[in-house]
Amino acid sequence: QQQVKQSPQSLIVQKGGIPIINCAYENTAFDYFPWYQQFPGKGPALLIAIRPDVSEKKEGRFTISFNKSAKQFSLHIMDSQPGDSATYFCAAVQTGANNLFFGTGTRLTVIP
Amino acid sequence: DAGVTQSPTHLIKTRGQQVTLRCSPKSGHDTVSWYQQALGQGPQFIFQYYEEEERQRGNFPDRFSGHQFPNYSSELNVNALLLGDSALYLCASSLGKNRGDTQYFGPGTRLTVL
C-alpha cells in the first residue's frame, strides 16, 4: 500500500513557469514532510521540508503548501529554470521513526 | 566535510549470487539506513543500523541483511539474488536513531541482476 501518493508522474513546463507537484497521505501520525530532488545517477537531495503546524514554507524559489485537514501538500517552483529539470519526490515520516515513506516521483522537464 | 559515500557505483551479478554493498556515513553521523529504489519508483526503506544493531526493518525478506562497524560504516548484503533485486541501493546517514527527518543520502549503488 502506497503511504504517500504523488502526482503527476511527469511534467513539462516552459522556462519561467510554475510547476506544481501534489502529494497526499493517509497516516495522521506523519508530522514531517520533506521534498527531495534527484538528478540522474545521483541520490536524493533534501530540497525543503515542512511540519504540519504551518500552512506554507518558502525557501528561495521553492514553496511548500500544506493542507492538514485534507492531508495534502504540494511543491511549487517559482520562475522555473532548465537546471530544475530533475525528478522530485515527496516523502513523509513520523518524528521518532526511522523510515521515510516516499511518493513515486515526478519527472520535471523545464524547456528553455 | 565528506558526505555519504557508497561503493561500488555499479555492479552486475547473476541470479542466485550474493552481493555486498558498502556505505560510509557523513562525517559526525552514527546511524545508517538503507533504501531500495526500483526504476521509476521512490526509495523504499530496507533497514536501519545504529550502535551496530539493526533497529528497524521494512518489508524486505531476510535475504537482505546488513552490518554496521565500530566506525559507523555499513554493509548491505543480499543473498540468492533475484531479477527483481535490480535497483539503485541508497544509503542514508543521520545523527542518532529515530531521526528519519534528518537523513542525508549517498549517490547509490546501481545493482543489475541478469
Short mmCIF file of C-alpha atoms in Angstrom, two decimals:
data_model
loop_
_atom_site.label_atom_id
_atom_site.label_comp_id
_atom_site.label_asym_id
_atom_site.label_seq_id
_atom_site.Cartn_x
_atom_site.Cartn_y
_atom_site.Cartn_z
CA GLN A 1 0.00 0.00 0.00
CA GLN A 2 1.41 3.36 -1.06
CA GLN A 3 1.59 5.53 2.07
CA VAL A 4 2.22 8.71 0.08
CA LYS A 5 0.55 9.29 -3.29
CA GLN A 6 2.19 11.71 -5.71
CA SER A 7 1.03 13.30 -8.96
CA PRO A 8 1.64 13.97 -11.76
CA GLN A 9 4.08 11.32 -12.90
CA SER A 10 5.71 13.76 -15.32
CA LEU A 11 5.51 17.47 -16.01
CA ILE A 12 6.82 19.70 -18.79
CA VAL A 13 6.88 23.49 -18.38
CA GLN A 14 8.43 26.43 -20.16
CA LYS A 15 11.24 28.36 -18.51
CA GLY A 16 9.72 30.83 -16.06
CA GLY A 17 6.63 28.70 -15.50
CA ILE A 18 5.43 27.46 -12.10
CA PRO A 19 5.26 23.67 -11.94
CA ILE A 20 3.13 22.26 -9.13
CA ILE A 21 3.54 18.75 -7.74
CA ASN A 22 0.94 17.30 -5.42
CA CYS A 23 1.08 14.68 -2.69
CA ALA A 24 -1.46 13.11 -0.37
CA TYR A 25 -1.12 10.91 2.69
CA GLU A 26 -3.37 8.88 4.98
CA ASN A 27 -1.34 8.31 8.14
CA THR A 28 -2.13 11.18 10.50
CA ALA A 29 0.90 10.24 12.60
CA PHE A 30 3.17 11.70 9.91
CA ASP A 31 4.49 15.04 11.09
CA TYR A 32 7.41 15.86 8.81
CA PHE A 33 7.07 16.24 5.07
CA PRO A 34 10.26 16.72 3.04
CA TRP A 35 10.73 17.14 -0.68
CA TYR A 36 13.75 15.63 -2.40
CA GLN A 37 15.33 16.48 -5.75
CA GLN A 38 17.12 13.74 -7.64
CA PHE A 39 19.27 14.11 -10.73
CA PRO A 40 20.13 11.10 -12.90
CA GLY A 41 22.84 8.97 -11.32
CA LYS A 42 22.61 10.81 -8.01
CA GLY A 43 20.96 10.17 -4.67
CA PRO A 44 18.01 12.25 -3.49
CA ALA A 45 18.93 15.63 -2.00
CA LEU A 46 16.74 17.37 0.55
CA LEU A 47 15.18 20.45 -1.02
CA ILE A 48 12.72 21.80 1.50
CA ALA A 49 10.55 20.39 4.29
CA ILE A 50 7.54 21.37 6.35
CA ARG A 51 5.84 20.38 9.57
CA PRO A 52 2.03 20.46 9.86
CA ASP A 53 1.94 23.40 12.25
CA VAL A 54 2.37 25.81 9.31
CA SER A 55 0.44 26.05 6.05
CA GLU A 56 3.25 27.34 3.85
CA LYS A 57 7.02 27.45 3.75
CA LYS A 58 9.24 29.25 1.26
CA GLU A 59 12.91 28.75 0.56
CA GLY A 60 14.18 30.69 -2.41
CA ARG A 61 12.12 29.73 -5.47
CA PHE A 62 10.63 26.66 -3.74
CA THR A 63 7.37 26.77 -1.77
CA ILE A 64 5.51 24.03 0.07
CA SER A 65 1.79 24.45 0.66
CA PHE A 66 0.30 22.22 3.35
CA ASN A 67 -3.37 21.40 3.98
CA LYS A 68 -3.60 19.40 7.19
CA SER A 69 -7.36 18.81 7.06
CA ALA A 70 -7.14 17.45 3.52
CA LYS A 71 -3.92 15.57 4.26
CA GLN A 72 -2.34 17.05 1.17
CA PHE A 73 0.79 19.04 0.41
CA SER A 74 2.33 20.43 -2.72
CA LEU A 75 5.56 21.84 -4.09
CA HIS A 76 5.61 24.97 -6.23
CA ILE A 77 8.72 26.04 -8.13
CA MET A 78 8.68 29.73 -8.99
CA ASP A 79 10.42 31.05 -12.11
CA SER A 80 11.48 27.53 -13.10
CA GLN A 81 14.81 27.11 -14.88
CA PRO A 82 16.20 24.35 -17.13
CA GLY A 83 18.55 23.43 -14.27
CA ASP A 84 15.47 22.48 -12.23
CA SER A 85 14.87 19.55 -14.59
CA ALA A 86 15.03 16.53 -12.28
CA THR A 87 12.83 14.01 -10.51
CA TYR A 88 11.09 15.30 -7.41
CA PHE A 89 9.93 13.09 -4.56
CA CYS A 90 7.67 13.98 -1.69
CA ALA A 91 8.06 12.00 1.49
CA ALA A 92 6.61 11.68 4.96
CA VAL A 93 7.87 10.45 8.29
CA GLN A 94 6.76 10.36 11.88
CA THR A 95 9.05 12.08 14.37
CA GLY A 96 10.86 9.40 16.30
CA ALA A 97 10.61 6.92 13.47
CA ASN A 98 13.34 5.83 11.14
CA ASN A 99 11.85 5.27 7.76
CA LEU A 100 10.86 7.86 5.22
CA PHE A 101 7.87 6.95 3.06
CA PHE A 102 8.37 8.29 -0.45
CA GLY A 103 5.97 9.12 -3.23
CA THR A 104 6.51 7.61 -6.66
CA GLY A 105 8.22 10.71 -8.05
CA THR A 106 7.54 13.40 -10.64
CA ARG A 107 9.89 13.87 -13.57
CA LEU A 108 10.06 17.60 -14.29
CA THR A 109 11.37 18.98 -17.58
CA VAL A 110 11.83 22.73 -17.95
CA ILE A 111 12.12 23.77 -21.59
CA PRO A 112 14.41 26.76 -22.31
CA ASP B 1 33.18 17.78 5.05
CA ALA B 2 32.67 14.44 3.32
CA GLY B 3 29.12 13.48 2.55
CA VAL B 4 27.73 9.98 2.39
CA THR B 5 29.84 7.75 0.15
CA GLN B 6 28.91 4.39 -1.35
CA SER B 7 30.78 1.72 -3.23
CA PRO B 8 30.79 0.35 -5.78
CA THR B 9 28.99 2.71 -8.16
CA HIS B 10 27.72 -0.05 -10.40
CA LEU B 11 27.54 -3.80 -10.03
CA ILE B 12 26.36 -6.61 -12.29
CA LYS B 13 25.50 -10.02 -10.84
CA THR B 14 23.63 -13.10 -11.97
CA ARG B 15 20.63 -14.74 -10.34
CA GLY B 16 21.47 -16.74 -7.25
CA GLN B 17 24.66 -14.87 -6.48
CA GLN B 18 25.37 -12.85 -3.38
CA VAL B 19 26.34 -9.16 -3.26
CA THR B 20 27.79 -6.78 -0.68
CA LEU B 21 27.35 -3.02 -0.90
CA ARG B 22 29.21 -0.53 1.27
CA CYS B 23 28.43 2.83 2.80
CA SER B 24 30.36 5.41 4.77
CA PRO B 25 28.16 7.91 6.61
CA LYS B 26 28.51 11.67 6.58
CA SER B 27 31.14 12.92 9.00
CA GLY B 28 29.67 13.10 12.50
CA HIS B 29 26.77 10.76 11.77
CA ASP B 30 26.37 7.45 13.58
CA THR B 31 23.25 5.94 12.02
CA VAL B 32 22.88 4.35 8.61
CA SER B 33 19.68 3.48 6.77
CA TRP B 34 19.40 1.56 3.54
CA TYR B 35 16.78 2.08 0.84
CA GLN B 36 15.97 0.28 -2.42
CA GLN B 37 14.88 2.41 -5.37
CA ALA B 38 13.46 0.44 -8.27
CA LEU B 39 13.44 2.11 -11.68
CA GLY B 40 10.78 4.80 -11.84
CA GLN B 41 9.83 4.41 -8.18
CA GLY B 42 10.54 6.18 -4.92
CA PRO B 43 13.03 4.73 -2.44
CA GLN B 44 11.74 2.06 -0.08
CA PHE B 45 13.16 1.58 3.41
CA ILE B 46 15.08 -1.68 3.95
CA PHE B 47 16.52 -1.27 7.45
CA GLN B 48 18.47 0.99 9.78
CA TYR B 49 21.61 0.35 11.80
CA TYR B 50 22.52 2.18 15.00
CA GLU B 51 25.12 1.14 17.55
CA GLU B 52 25.99 -1.83 15.33
CA GLU B 53 22.49 -3.30 15.59
CA GLU B 54 19.54 -3.46 13.24
CA ARG B 55 16.97 -1.15 14.81
CA GLN B 56 14.07 -1.22 12.37
CA ARG B 57 13.27 -3.18 9.24
CA GLY B 58 11.00 -2.50 6.31
CA ASN B 59 9.06 -5.08 4.33
CA PHE B 60 12.06 -6.95 2.89
CA PRO B 61 12.88 -10.67 3.15
CA ASP B 62 15.74 -11.93 5.28
CA ARG B 63 17.81 -12.40 2.10
CA PHE B 64 18.62 -8.77 2.84
CA SER B 65 20.97 -8.41 5.78
CA GLY B 66 23.40 -5.82 6.99
CA HIS B 67 26.14 -4.90 9.32
CA GLN B 68 27.48 -1.78 10.96
CA PHE B 69 31.09 -1.41 12.00
CA PRO B 70 32.51 0.47 15.00
CA ASN B 71 33.45 3.37 12.70
CA TYR B 72 29.73 3.63 11.76
CA SER B 73 30.24 2.45 8.20
CA SER B 74 27.80 -0.17 7.00
CA GLU B 75 27.36 -3.04 4.57
CA LEU B 76 24.22 -4.31 2.88
CA ASN B 77 24.26 -7.98 1.86
CA VAL B 78 21.76 -9.58 -0.47
CA ASN B 79 21.78 -13.36 -0.90
CA ALA B 80 20.22 -15.53 -3.59
CA LEU B 81 19.76 -12.60 -5.94
CA LEU B 82 16.58 -12.36 -7.97
CA LEU B 83 15.97 -10.38 -11.14
CA GLY B 84 13.65 -8.17 -9.10
CA ASP B 85 16.53 -7.10 -6.89
CA SER B 86 17.83 -4.94 -9.73
CA ALA B 87 17.63 -1.40 -8.37
CA LEU B 88 19.52 1.60 -7.07
CA TYR B 89 20.50 0.97 -3.47
CA LEU B 90 20.74 4.11 -1.41
CA CYS B 91 22.43 4.65 1.89
CA ALA B 92 21.32 7.49 4.15
CA SER B 93 23.00 8.65 7.32
CA SER B 94 21.82 10.63 10.32
CA LEU B 95 22.89 11.50 13.82
CA GLY B 96 21.06 9.32 16.29
CA LYS B 97 18.41 6.71 15.68
CA ASN B 98 14.80 7.56 15.03
CA ARG B 99 15.82 10.60 13.00
CA GLY B 100 14.05 9.94 9.74
CA ASP B 101 13.70 13.69 9.45
CA THR B 102 17.43 14.38 9.09
CA GLN B 103 18.73 11.78 6.68
CA TYR B 104 21.36 12.59 4.07
CA PHE B 105 21.54 10.29 1.05
CA GLY B 106 24.54 8.96 -0.81
CA PRO B 107 24.74 8.63 -4.61
CA GLY B 108 23.71 5.00 -4.53
CA THR B 109 24.93 1.71 -5.98
CA ARG B 110 23.25 0.57 -9.18
CA LEU B 111 22.78 -3.23 -9.00
CA THR B 112 21.82 -5.13 -12.12
CA VAL B 113 20.87 -8.80 -11.78
CA LEU B 114 20.96 -10.81 -15.01
#
